Short mmCIF file of C-alpha atoms in Angstrom, two decimals:
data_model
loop_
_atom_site.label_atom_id
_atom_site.label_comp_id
_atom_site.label_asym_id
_atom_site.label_seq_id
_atom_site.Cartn_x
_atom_site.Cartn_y
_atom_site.Cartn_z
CA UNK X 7 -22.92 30.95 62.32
CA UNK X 8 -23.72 27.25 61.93
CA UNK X 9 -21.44 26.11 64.20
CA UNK X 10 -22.64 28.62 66.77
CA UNK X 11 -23.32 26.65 70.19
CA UNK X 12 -23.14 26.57 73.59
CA UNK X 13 -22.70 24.00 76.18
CA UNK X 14 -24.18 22.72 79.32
CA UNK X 15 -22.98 19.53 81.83
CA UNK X 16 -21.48 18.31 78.61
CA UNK X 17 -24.42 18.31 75.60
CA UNK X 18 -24.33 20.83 73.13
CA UNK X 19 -27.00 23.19 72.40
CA UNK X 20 -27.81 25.14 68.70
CA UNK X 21 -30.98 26.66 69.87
CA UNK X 22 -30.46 29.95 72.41
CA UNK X 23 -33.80 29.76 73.77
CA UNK X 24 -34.98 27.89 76.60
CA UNK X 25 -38.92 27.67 76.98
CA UNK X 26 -40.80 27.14 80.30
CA UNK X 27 -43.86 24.73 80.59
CA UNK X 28 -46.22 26.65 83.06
CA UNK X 29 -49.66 28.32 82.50
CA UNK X 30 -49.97 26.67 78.86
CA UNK X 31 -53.06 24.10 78.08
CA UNK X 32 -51.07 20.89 77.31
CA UNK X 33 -51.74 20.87 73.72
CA UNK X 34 -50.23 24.54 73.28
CA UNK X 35 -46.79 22.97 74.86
CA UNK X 36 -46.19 21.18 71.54
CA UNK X 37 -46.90 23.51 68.95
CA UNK X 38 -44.94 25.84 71.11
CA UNK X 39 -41.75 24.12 71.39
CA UNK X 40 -41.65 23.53 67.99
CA UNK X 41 -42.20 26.96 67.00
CA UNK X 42 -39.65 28.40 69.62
CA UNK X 43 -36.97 25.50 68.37
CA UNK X 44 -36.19 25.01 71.99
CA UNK X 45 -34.08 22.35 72.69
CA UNK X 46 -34.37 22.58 76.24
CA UNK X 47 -37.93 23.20 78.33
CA UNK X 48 -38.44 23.78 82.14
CA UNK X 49 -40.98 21.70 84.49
CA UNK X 50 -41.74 21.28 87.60
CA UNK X 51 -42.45 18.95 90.13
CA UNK X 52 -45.80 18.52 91.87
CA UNK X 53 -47.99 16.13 93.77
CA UNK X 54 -49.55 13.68 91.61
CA UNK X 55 -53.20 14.12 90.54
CA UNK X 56 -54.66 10.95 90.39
CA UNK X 57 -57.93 11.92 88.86
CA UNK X 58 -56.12 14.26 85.87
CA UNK X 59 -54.25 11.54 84.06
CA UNK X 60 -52.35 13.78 81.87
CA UNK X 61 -48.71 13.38 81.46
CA UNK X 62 -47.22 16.49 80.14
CA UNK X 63 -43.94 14.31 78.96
CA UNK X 64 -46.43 12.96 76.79
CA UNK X 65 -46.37 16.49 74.89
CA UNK X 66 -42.81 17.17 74.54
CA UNK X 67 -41.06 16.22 72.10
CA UNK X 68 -38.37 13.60 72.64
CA UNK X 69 -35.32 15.40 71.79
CA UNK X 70 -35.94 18.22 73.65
CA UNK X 71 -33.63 18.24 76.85
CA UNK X 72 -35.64 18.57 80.56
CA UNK X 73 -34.45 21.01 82.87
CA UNK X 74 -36.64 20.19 86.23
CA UNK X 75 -37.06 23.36 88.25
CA UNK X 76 -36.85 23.65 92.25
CA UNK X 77 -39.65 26.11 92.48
CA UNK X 78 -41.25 25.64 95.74
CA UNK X 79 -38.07 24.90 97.58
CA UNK X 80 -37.38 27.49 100.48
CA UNK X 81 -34.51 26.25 101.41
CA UNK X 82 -31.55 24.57 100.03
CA UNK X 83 -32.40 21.61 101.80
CA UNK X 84 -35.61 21.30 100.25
CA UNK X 85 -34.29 22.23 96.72
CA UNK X 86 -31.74 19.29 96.80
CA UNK X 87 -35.19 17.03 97.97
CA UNK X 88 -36.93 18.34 94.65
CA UNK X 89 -33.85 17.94 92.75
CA UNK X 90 -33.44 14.02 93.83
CA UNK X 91 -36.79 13.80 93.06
CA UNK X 92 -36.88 15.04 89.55
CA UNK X 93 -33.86 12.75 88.60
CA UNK X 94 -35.58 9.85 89.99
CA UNK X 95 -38.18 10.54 87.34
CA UNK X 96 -35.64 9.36 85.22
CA UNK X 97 -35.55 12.11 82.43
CA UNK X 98 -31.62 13.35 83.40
CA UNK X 99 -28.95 15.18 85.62
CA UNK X 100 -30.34 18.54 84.52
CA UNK X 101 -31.67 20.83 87.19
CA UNK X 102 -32.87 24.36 87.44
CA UNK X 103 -32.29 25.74 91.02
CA UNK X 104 -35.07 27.71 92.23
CA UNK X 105 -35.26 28.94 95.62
CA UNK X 106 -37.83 31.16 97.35
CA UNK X 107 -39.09 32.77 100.93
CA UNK X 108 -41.59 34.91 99.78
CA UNK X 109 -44.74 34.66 97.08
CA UNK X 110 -45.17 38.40 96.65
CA UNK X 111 -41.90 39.15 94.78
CA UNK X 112 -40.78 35.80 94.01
CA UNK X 113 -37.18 36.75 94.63
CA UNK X 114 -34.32 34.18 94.92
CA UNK X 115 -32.67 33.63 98.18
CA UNK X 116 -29.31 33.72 96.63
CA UNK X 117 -27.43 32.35 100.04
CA UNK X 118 -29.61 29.32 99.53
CA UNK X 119 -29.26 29.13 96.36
CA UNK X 120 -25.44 28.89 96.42
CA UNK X 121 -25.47 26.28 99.34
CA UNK X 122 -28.21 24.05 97.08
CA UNK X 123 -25.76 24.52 94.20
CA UNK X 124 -22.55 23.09 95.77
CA UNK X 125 -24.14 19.87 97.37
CA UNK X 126 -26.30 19.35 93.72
CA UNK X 127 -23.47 19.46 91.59
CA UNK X 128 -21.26 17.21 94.12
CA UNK X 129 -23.61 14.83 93.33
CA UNK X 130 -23.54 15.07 89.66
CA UNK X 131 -26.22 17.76 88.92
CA UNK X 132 -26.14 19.64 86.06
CA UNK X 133 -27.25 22.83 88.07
CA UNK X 134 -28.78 26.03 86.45
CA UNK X 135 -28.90 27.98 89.08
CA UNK X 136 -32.17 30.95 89.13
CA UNK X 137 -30.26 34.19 91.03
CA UNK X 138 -30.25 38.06 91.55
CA UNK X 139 -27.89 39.68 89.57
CA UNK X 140 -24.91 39.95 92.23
CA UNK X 141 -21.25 39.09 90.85
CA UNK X 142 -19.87 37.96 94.17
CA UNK X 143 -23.21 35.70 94.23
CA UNK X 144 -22.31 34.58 90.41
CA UNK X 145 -18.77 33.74 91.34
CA UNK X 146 -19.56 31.89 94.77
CA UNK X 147 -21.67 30.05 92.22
CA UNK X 148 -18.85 29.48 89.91
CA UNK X 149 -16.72 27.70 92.45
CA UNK X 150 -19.77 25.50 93.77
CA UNK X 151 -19.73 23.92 90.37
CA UNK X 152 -22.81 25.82 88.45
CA UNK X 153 -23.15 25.13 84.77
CA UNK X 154 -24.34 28.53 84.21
CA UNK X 155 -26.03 31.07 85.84
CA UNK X 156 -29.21 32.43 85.03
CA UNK X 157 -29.88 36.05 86.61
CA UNK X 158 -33.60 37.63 86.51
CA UNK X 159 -34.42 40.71 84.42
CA UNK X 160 -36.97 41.64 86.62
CA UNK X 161 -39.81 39.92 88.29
CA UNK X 162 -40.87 36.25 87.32
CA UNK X 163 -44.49 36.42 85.49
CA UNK X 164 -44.20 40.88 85.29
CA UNK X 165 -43.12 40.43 81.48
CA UNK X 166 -41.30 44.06 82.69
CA UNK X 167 -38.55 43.25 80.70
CA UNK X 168 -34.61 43.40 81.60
CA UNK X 169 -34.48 45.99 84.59
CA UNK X 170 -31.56 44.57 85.97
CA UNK X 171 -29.87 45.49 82.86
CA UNK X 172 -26.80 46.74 84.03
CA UNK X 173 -26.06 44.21 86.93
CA UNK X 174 -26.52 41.77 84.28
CA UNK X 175 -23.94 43.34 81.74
CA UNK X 176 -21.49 42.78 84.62
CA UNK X 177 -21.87 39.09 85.17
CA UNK X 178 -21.78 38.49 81.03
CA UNK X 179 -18.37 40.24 81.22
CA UNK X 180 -17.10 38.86 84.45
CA UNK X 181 -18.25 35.31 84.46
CA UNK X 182 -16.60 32.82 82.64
CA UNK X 183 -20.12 30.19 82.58
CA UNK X 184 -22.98 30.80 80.26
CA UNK X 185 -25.63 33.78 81.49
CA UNK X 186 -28.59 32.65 80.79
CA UNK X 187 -31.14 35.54 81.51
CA UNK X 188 -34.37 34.57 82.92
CA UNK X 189 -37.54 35.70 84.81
CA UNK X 190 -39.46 39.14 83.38
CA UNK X 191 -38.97 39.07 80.06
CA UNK X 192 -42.09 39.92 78.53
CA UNK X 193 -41.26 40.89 74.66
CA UNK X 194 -39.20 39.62 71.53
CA UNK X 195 -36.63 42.89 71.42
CA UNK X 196 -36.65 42.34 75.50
CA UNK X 197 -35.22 38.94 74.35
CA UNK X 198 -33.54 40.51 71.61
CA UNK X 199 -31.57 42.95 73.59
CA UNK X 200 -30.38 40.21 76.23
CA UNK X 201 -28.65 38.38 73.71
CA UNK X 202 -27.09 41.80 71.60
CA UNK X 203 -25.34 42.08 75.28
CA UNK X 204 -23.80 39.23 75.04
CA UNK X 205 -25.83 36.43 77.00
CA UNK X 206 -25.48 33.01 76.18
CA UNK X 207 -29.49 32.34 75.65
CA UNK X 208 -32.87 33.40 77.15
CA UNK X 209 -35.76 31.81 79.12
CA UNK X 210 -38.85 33.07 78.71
CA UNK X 211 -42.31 31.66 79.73
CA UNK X 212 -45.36 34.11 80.98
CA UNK X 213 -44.47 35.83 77.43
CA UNK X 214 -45.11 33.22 75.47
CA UNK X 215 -47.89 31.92 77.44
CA UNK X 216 -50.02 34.99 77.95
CA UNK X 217 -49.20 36.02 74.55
CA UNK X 218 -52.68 36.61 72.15
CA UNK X 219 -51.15 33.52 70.05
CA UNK X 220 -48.67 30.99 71.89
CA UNK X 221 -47.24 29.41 68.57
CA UNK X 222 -46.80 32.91 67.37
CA UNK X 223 -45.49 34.97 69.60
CA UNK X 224 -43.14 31.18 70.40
CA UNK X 225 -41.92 32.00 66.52
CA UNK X 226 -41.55 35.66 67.04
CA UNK X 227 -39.16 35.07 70.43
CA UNK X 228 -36.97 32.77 68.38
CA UNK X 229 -36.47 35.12 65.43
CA UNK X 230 -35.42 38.14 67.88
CA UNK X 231 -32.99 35.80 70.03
CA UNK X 232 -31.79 34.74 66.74
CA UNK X 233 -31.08 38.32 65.80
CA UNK X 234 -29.99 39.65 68.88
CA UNK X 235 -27.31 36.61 68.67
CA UNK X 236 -26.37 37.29 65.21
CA UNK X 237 -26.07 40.81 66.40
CA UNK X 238 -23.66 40.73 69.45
CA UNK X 239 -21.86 38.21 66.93
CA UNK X 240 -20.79 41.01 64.79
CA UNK X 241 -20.59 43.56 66.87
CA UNK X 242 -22.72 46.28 67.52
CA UNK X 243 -22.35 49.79 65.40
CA UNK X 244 -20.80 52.51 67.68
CA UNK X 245 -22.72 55.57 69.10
CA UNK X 246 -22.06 59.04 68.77
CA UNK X 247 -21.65 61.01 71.90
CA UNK X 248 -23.46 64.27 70.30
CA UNK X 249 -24.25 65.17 66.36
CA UNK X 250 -24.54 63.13 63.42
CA UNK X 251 -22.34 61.45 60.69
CA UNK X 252 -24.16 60.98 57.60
CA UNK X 253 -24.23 57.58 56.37
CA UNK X 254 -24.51 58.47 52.55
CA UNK X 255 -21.96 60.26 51.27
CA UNK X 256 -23.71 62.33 48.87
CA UNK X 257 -25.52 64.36 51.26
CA UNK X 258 -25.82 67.84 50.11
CA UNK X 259 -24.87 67.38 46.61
CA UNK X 260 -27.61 69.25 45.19
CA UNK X 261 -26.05 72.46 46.43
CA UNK X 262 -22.14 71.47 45.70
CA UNK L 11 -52.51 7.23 109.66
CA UNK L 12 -50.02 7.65 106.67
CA UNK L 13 -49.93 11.35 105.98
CA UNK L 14 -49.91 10.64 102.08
CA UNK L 15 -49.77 13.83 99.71
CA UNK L 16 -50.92 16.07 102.32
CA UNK L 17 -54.00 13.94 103.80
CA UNK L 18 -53.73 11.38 106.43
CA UNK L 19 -55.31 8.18 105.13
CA UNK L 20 -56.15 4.97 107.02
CA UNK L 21 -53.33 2.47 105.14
CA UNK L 22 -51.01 1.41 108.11
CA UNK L 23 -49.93 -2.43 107.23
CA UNK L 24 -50.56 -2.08 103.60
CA UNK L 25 -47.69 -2.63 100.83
CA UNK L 26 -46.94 0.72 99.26
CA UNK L 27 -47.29 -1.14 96.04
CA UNK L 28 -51.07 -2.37 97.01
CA UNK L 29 -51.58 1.51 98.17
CA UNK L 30 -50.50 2.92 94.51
CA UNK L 31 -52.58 -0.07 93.02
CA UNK L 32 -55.56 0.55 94.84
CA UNK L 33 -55.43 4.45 93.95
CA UNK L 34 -54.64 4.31 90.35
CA UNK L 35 -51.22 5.83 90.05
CA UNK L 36 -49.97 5.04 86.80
CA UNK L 37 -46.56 3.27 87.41
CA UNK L 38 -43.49 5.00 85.46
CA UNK L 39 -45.39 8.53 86.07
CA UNK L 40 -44.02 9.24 89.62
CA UNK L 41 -41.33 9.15 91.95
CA UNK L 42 -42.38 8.33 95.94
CA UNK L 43 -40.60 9.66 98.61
CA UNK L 44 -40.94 8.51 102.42
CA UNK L 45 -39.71 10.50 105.03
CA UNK L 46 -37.57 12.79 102.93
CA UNK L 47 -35.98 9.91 101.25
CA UNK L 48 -36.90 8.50 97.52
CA UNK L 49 -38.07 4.82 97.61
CA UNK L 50 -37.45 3.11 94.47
CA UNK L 51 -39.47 1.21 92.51
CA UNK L 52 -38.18 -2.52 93.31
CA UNK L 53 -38.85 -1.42 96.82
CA UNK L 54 -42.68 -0.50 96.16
CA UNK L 55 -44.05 -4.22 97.05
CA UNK L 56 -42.06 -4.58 100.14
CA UNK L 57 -42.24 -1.42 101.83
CA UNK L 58 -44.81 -1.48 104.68
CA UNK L 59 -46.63 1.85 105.37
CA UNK L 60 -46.39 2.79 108.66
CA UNK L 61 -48.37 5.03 111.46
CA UNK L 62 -46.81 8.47 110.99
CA UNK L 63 -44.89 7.80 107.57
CA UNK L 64 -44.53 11.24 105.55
CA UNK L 65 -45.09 10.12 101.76
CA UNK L 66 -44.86 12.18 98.76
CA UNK L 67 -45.91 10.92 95.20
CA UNK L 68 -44.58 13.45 92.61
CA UNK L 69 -44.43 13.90 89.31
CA UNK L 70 -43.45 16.54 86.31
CA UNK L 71 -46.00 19.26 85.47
CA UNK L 72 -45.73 22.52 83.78
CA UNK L 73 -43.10 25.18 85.47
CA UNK L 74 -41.48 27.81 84.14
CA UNK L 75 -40.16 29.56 87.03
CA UNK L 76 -41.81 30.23 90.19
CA UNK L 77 -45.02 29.64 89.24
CA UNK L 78 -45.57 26.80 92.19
CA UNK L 79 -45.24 29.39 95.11
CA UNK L 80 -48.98 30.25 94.18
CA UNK L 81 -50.02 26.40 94.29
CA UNK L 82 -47.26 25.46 96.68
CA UNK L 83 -48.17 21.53 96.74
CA UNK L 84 -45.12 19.75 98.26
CA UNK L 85 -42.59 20.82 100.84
#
């Protein structure tokens, strides 16, 4: 298990959870990457406040690799303008493609999102692309040049947990990149689950965020990704289509 | 007028460098893009502003996934 990695555009990763930034008071961030072990963390890009000074770089650790998201990109066009922008801020080729039309469901235009993909990763992008669930989607991704994919569970912020369960099964056994499942998951065994199926890591934000204690419930969504890991690892125990099996062999001896 | 971060301020003829200067950005915080295209940072003192000029000055802040849609602020 110590050697137990994964890769992405080249750097090697131990820890199988990937935190996002948003909703958390800036000196929460800290405490909660450390907590989570995350060796990767989310951001996004805004227009600069000139009155709030704070630089949330300022409270992430240094070894902890930057994925810049494309959220607020409808298009592909405008996710490959977010994109540029984010590695002109100087903190890597890492990018998490985001792209939406609509603010109710916050659904990704998966179309768009392959399009962004291809032209992002000709021009050196590590690209993480955000997607529904769909395996000709995943594979169009595949041959645009995706590190990974990273299919939702169910809707971003609903902390609903992995609804797209079964679509997502397909994609870990048809797609030959990391899944990375993202977007809904709201509790540790959510979490926990994801990676007994076999998915490379988790993201999780809202969870952690909204949670009654960030650092806590950061520590709790390690431990269950860290099981759930160890757990698809070994294999999982098989299920019995009807009846029982006793596990102890001495059942009934009182009456032998 | 320079539509700069969504408001259209009087800076036509000014240096973008004297325009960050004079508006406290805190150099090595943000990226600017003009007109859809990035403008790098040796270029700040000797880009002109110009009447109509689309600028954007961006930087990171905390995203997890989606979560701009609500306070869609660039684009």
């Amino acid at each position: 298990m110590k050697n137990d990695t994964f890769t992405l555009g080249g750097k090697e990763f131990s820890s199988r959870f990937i935190l996002g930034s948003g909703k958390y008071s800036m000196e929460l961030i800290k405490a909660a990457v450390e907590n989570a072990g995350a060796q990767i963390i989310t951001l996004a890009v805004r227009r600069t406040n000139t009155k709030k000074k704070e630089n949330i770089l300022d409270f992430i650790p240094d070894n902890v690799t930057l994925l810049p998201n494309t959220s607020g990109a409808r298009d592909a066009k405008e996710a490959v303008r977010i994109a540029r922008m984010a590695r002109e801020l100087g903190c890597g080729d890492f990018v998490k493609v985001e792209i939406m039309k609509d603010s109710k469901y916050l659904l990704p235009d998966n179309v768009e999102t392959v399009k962004a993909t291809e032209m992002l990763a000709k021009e050196g992008f590590v690209v993480l692309p955000y997607m529904y669930p769909d395996l000709y989607t995943a594979r169009d991704l595949v041959n645009a040049g995706a590190a990974a994919v990273m299919p939702l569970a169910s809707p971003i912020g609903s902390n609903k947990g992995l609804a797209t369960k079964e679509f997502i099964q397909i994609l870990i056994d048809e797609i030959d990149l990391p899944v990375i499942v993202d977007a809904g998951i709201g509790r540790p065994s959510q979490a926990c689950e994801a990676m007994e199926m076999g998915a490379a890591a988790v993201m999780a934000n809202t969870a952690i965020a909204t949670a009654g204690d960030v650092p806590v419930m950061a520590g709790a969504f390690k431990a269950a990704i860290e099981a759930g890991r160890s757990a698809y690892l070994s294999g999982l125990g098989r299920v019995l289509e009807r009846g029982a099996s006793a596990s102890d062999p001495l059942t009934g001896f009182l009456r032998d | 007028m320079v539509h700069i971060n969504g408001k259209d301020i009087d800076v036509a003829g000014q240096s973008l460098m004297d325009f960050l200067n004079a508006n406290d950005y805190e150099m090595g915080t943000f990226v600017v893009e003009c007109n859809e295209e990035i403008i790098h940072k040796e270029d700040y003192k000797t880009y002109i502003l110009r009447d109509g000029d689309v600028i954007e000055v961006v930087q990171f802040m905390g995203g997890g996934c989606g979560t701009s849609l609500m306070y869609r602020s660039i684009m």
